[in-house]
């Protein structure tokens, strides 16, 4: 009989693991010293989601949530909490708005607004122990699919669930499987797209790190549905922890007879291999991904033929994203009806978002479809730091679009988001405050896209580079009349004539910022002014005497000694000495420098 | 047959399923601009210029990669399409260096042509050229990748057509460019400089390196390459009376399609070499310029005098397998009919012709035609002691493409070659052990068939060649181990087998037996004389087959008939109205021997160099010095012309009309592209004049007349001449 009374669910996700191993080490020592090793177990979990507070730890069964634990805090936790039963309050979460201390995880707004399906095991199991997963009904879905259901029934269940591709495009998963199942051929492939590449997106990584078996189980079910016997997980090389955990998970699943030949004695064979990508963003595009697995340069090819007919090595293939696959086991276990009980008319279930940027609670959140963006940003995300104003939120990474304040009440729904010019995307959600220059933002994403363009088709290769050239000029104060028109014209060419999804959505950063922030472009071009004061070339580096509080912060921090200031006097920047390093801008709390 | 009906630009069109919209449009005379499309390459969909719009859905798609679908209603020039096309070209032009005026591609630049067509002069974008260093250290290709528009044709040609793999994309996005491994210069890569990419490049990014000319040729003419037996169809660009460049003719029905090899594509040395430009007569021991009339007069009188004095056996004729059919026919006719001797030979292809003769004898001529396409589309190919990559490069492309498509190659060679890597089985055999090896493989296949059927069929039992073979002995003789021998046999098992070999198998003492054994092997695998297999003998010279067909041999008559065959001889006696001696004439080697002995007095050498092709040059030189009279008809001056009494300047293959018969048995006709230099004349013309001087009543005043005669008197040419279309008009 186990004597364990308490479990310490210490986050071992990529963010927290910067210091959590050191924390764990001290815990082990302390528990040993206090003679608690038998009673208290340390479990290294996958990503908890509240990355901004890392390393975080949940004490079970009480549900006490500790944040920002440092190794030096550990003796106190062991001594006070674990030995004497007095939780350490100074490590509790503090609500930024109300400054209220919240001891348990479920009460923290960041968690309480979430609905966990894909991430239901996060922080609760050790991802490197298959028994933990099985204890949480793991592989029951696969067992049901293999033992009780026909491929047709699996596909039907998936169709009822209304699950749509979580990689971004939102293609109905059941339909995709149905096409592949109907394609003739003995050899078929199930692929998992774990080539998460959008800047600011880390949903798939966290799922793989926290619950790798869920993805494997989803693949087994998919394989059964289309009668495939071989699967590949195409994972980013830049995700070493995810790859390590996947490798362990695959090994364990093989040992348990859940992968390999004759799975669960059903006579069904299926095995999975991990294929590490070489770092190209475009390899997240399905045809490029398949070429890459074939060992060739990852370049998209035109469709048709669609992968469901001719995919990997010209064989019928389905490619699903990590999050999509992680949804599958529960759909099979609980039924499609159960799954579609949550969500909107066209978008069912939950969606994981990676919340980042100018927001208080940076982290991973899973919300039911239909929840408003405002709830995500302000309730779960805790609003904008430093009392700044919200400006826009970028959805769907570089290929997505921005949603400004006036549309913040739209629900999370594929179609509704598309209506305002953004996309659901894979779940990247970058919040921007008033200090963000939208032209500069478009330039940043365009730089990314043109760099990641594979170079095959002309509109994407030349066009995205040209958009960047124009944006660069605008930000450098060399914009000219006609630039906006050129941006629009070229964007429409790229959008309508590029070969693959990367190219076709490439101009989105330009189009969506032009849609909502055209005035900023015009200010840059015609007035040579950057309203957000981010574009260095457009700044005068002068001090507005009306706004200057005469505090001298700029003077003290200027590395070039270009600022003269005396107490109770307005500071003055000497332009011949100024190196335009922006330090004074950052230090001035009053926005007096322009 | 199933067809799909659709509308393109209001025109009702039907075409087979699988046709792309672009092809459907082209077949119906509707033009869609393209840059990355080429009919010989897999559609790629990169340039996006061929965009069209489906009116039903409003969807834009690249027509080169989109198959037709029922009820499509396609517009190829809607306002949106035009706008997009213009913008795409605008983007390309803005990235392109502004060097059109001095660009070698000149008016042939497809980017420039399309820009002009779409009315794009100024791009109204800041010029953003992507400069790359000019690469021109190698002998053949100048790479100016600043002008590259990333159509991918060079890369696809490299991968799909010639299967070399020297280049692929490098980098990403705007800076991506075709590159070799580690961006080494071409000469440090495994590039074979076939130049296929050069002729496909739509812009000036790839161009042939030329020292003597820059710019667009004045005119282009088709010809047939004369540098090996494949007989590639080429287009020659001409400036003044100079060949400025050579490229594949891109004719789909040609042997080579869009490919070519380094010899055919870049014949710099050949074009630049010093030429014979006027007849030379030896006067006072020194060659001196003379008129044609005088020279031919001397040739005919001297030959006739010597024949009169010493008899016909004292005169001999050495022709060449580089002569075209018309010359070869006329040359042997001069020997046989006008000088009445069988002393006529073409020693260069002696061994090849010996192989061909064995095949002919064994198969009654059934294996005479072997389209190279069968190598690409068949089951299996057995390559025996041959290096197609070296000898007939374009034929090796077929083998490599075939290997990629799943044709099994089994190769047995004393050395490794480029094709080794493409082979399913490779046997490094001892030289001259071919016969043993074939026996081994045959025995392994025979055994299998015999046991599978329980007992050997009567047909099988006859194949005694393989029935009792000691496999250990085979392995010992061939220097291969049993496992690899078995592996090779396994690859061939149950497949139809084509054979590729060279003349080297005849070097062994049992060469003839080797050929027989190969034929036996083909027969046993039911591969002999079938539609999808062939017996290929590599041909180094351009008209080895033709020279053989024309009877340029001491023991054979035109039409592959043996001199010893009474009925054949009778036929030719009737045709030519002469008496033919049944005795075999002197072979080239024997001519030298007879010259040494002083029995041979006069020798007429047409386009051949005995020092090169006969053993022991010193002995040959002494023998030739012993002659009373020697005529050399050639295009280059050299040791031989120095020795000759009369030198008659002839024409290079592209300076004359005629036909070659390639290694497939395909008769290919060509017209002169340029005139021979100076007073040099087409060789048939020289020979034609000579026939008149030697007393032939009918004048040969046009190459057409010789062709007509060949077609009339050689049945297989009358047939094939029509099959191949343009030989006989």
Tab-separated table of C-alpha atoms in Angstrom, chain A residues 279-282 297 299 302 304 450-459 461-463 465-466 469-470 473 478 480 486 489-490 492-493 496-499 504, chain B residues 44-48 51 59-60 65-67 80 83-84 87-88 90-92 94-95 124-128 149-150 168-177:
chain	number	residue	atom	x	y	z
A	279	UNK	CA	13.578	24.236	-39.400
A	280	UNK	CA	11.580	25.506	-42.348
A	281	UNK	CA	8.287	27.203	-41.546
A	282	UNK	CA	6.852	26.129	-44.886
A	297	UNK	CA	13.499	19.809	-49.950
A	299	UNK	CA	8.493	22.711	-51.090
A	302	UNK	CA	-0.034	22.138	-56.262
A	304	UNK	CA	-5.028	18.373	-56.679
A	450	UNK	CA	9.455	36.521	-46.853
A	451	UNK	CA	12.277	34.817	-45.018
A	452	UNK	CA	10.269	31.621	-44.729
A	453	UNK	CA	8.944	31.675	-48.303
A	454	UNK	CA	10.338	28.596	-49.965
A	455	UNK	CA	11.069	30.472	-53.160
A	456	UNK	CA	9.129	28.262	-55.506
A	457	UNK	CA	6.344	30.470	-56.790
A	458	UNK	CA	6.865	33.987	-58.040
A	459	UNK	CA	4.115	35.863	-56.195
A	461	UNK	CA	8.985	34.818	-53.438
A	462	UNK	CA	9.075	38.214	-55.120
A	463	UNK	CA	5.838	39.618	-53.772
A	465	UNK	CA	9.888	40.488	-50.397
A	466	UNK	CA	8.499	43.499	-52.257
A	469	UNK	CA	10.696	46.534	-49.129
A	470	UNK	CA	7.748	48.946	-49.203
A	473	UNK	CA	10.691	52.263	-46.637
A	478	UNK	CA	10.865	57.053	-47.133
A	480	UNK	CA	5.816	57.789	-51.002
A	486	UNK	CA	1.031	49.128	-54.324
A	489	UNK	CA	-2.384	45.629	-55.387
A	490	UNK	CA	0.506	43.289	-54.710
A	492	UNK	CA	-4.186	40.840	-53.841
A	493	UNK	CA	-1.878	39.250	-56.436
A	496	UNK	CA	-4.964	34.994	-55.257
A	497	UNK	CA	-2.093	33.569	-57.230
A	498	UNK	CA	0.417	32.062	-54.798
A	499	UNK	CA	0.827	28.309	-54.846
A	504	UNK	CA	-1.862	32.915	-50.101
B	44	UNK	CA	5.535	22.459	-61.568
B	45	UNK	CA	3.192	25.403	-61.088
B	46	UNK	CA	5.906	27.814	-59.961
B	47	UNK	CA	5.814	30.910	-62.167
B	48	UNK	CA	2.027	31.362	-61.866
B	51	UNK	CA	-3.218	31.494	-64.228
B	59	UNK	CA	-11.342	30.426	-58.603
B	60	UNK	CA	-7.950	31.258	-60.047
B	65	UNK	CA	-1.024	21.857	-63.000
B	66	UNK	CA	-4.809	21.829	-62.935
B	67	UNK	CA	-6.466	18.956	-64.753
B	80	UNK	CA	-8.183	39.897	-62.970
B	83	UNK	CA	-3.799	42.183	-63.809
B	84	UNK	CA	-2.197	39.354	-61.879
B	87	UNK	CA	2.003	42.168	-61.634
B	88	UNK	CA	3.858	38.872	-61.558
B	90	UNK	CA	6.390	43.340	-62.976
B	91	UNK	CA	7.780	41.726	-59.830
B	92	UNK	CA	10.128	39.575	-61.869
B	94	UNK	CA	11.967	44.618	-60.842
B	95	UNK	CA	14.238	41.890	-59.515
B	124	UNK	CA	7.230	51.428	-61.274
B	125	UNK	CA	8.896	49.557	-58.447
B	126	UNK	CA	12.326	50.212	-57.039
B	127	UNK	CA	14.820	48.023	-58.813
B	128	UNK	CA	15.870	45.273	-56.425
B	149	UNK	CA	13.714	33.674	-62.359
B	150	UNK	CA	13.467	30.398	-60.410
B	168	UNK	CA	18.952	21.738	-56.568
B	169	UNK	CA	17.415	24.694	-54.828
B	170	UNK	CA	19.479	26.398	-52.207
B	171	UNK	CA	18.374	28.923	-49.590
B	172	UNK	CA	14.808	30.077	-49.261
B	173	UNK	CA	12.582	32.818	-50.529
B	174	UNK	CA	13.953	35.773	-52.412
B	175	UNK	CA	17.549	34.636	-52.237
B	176	UNK	CA	16.869	31.040	-53.221
B	177	UNK	CA	18.752	29.943	-56.310
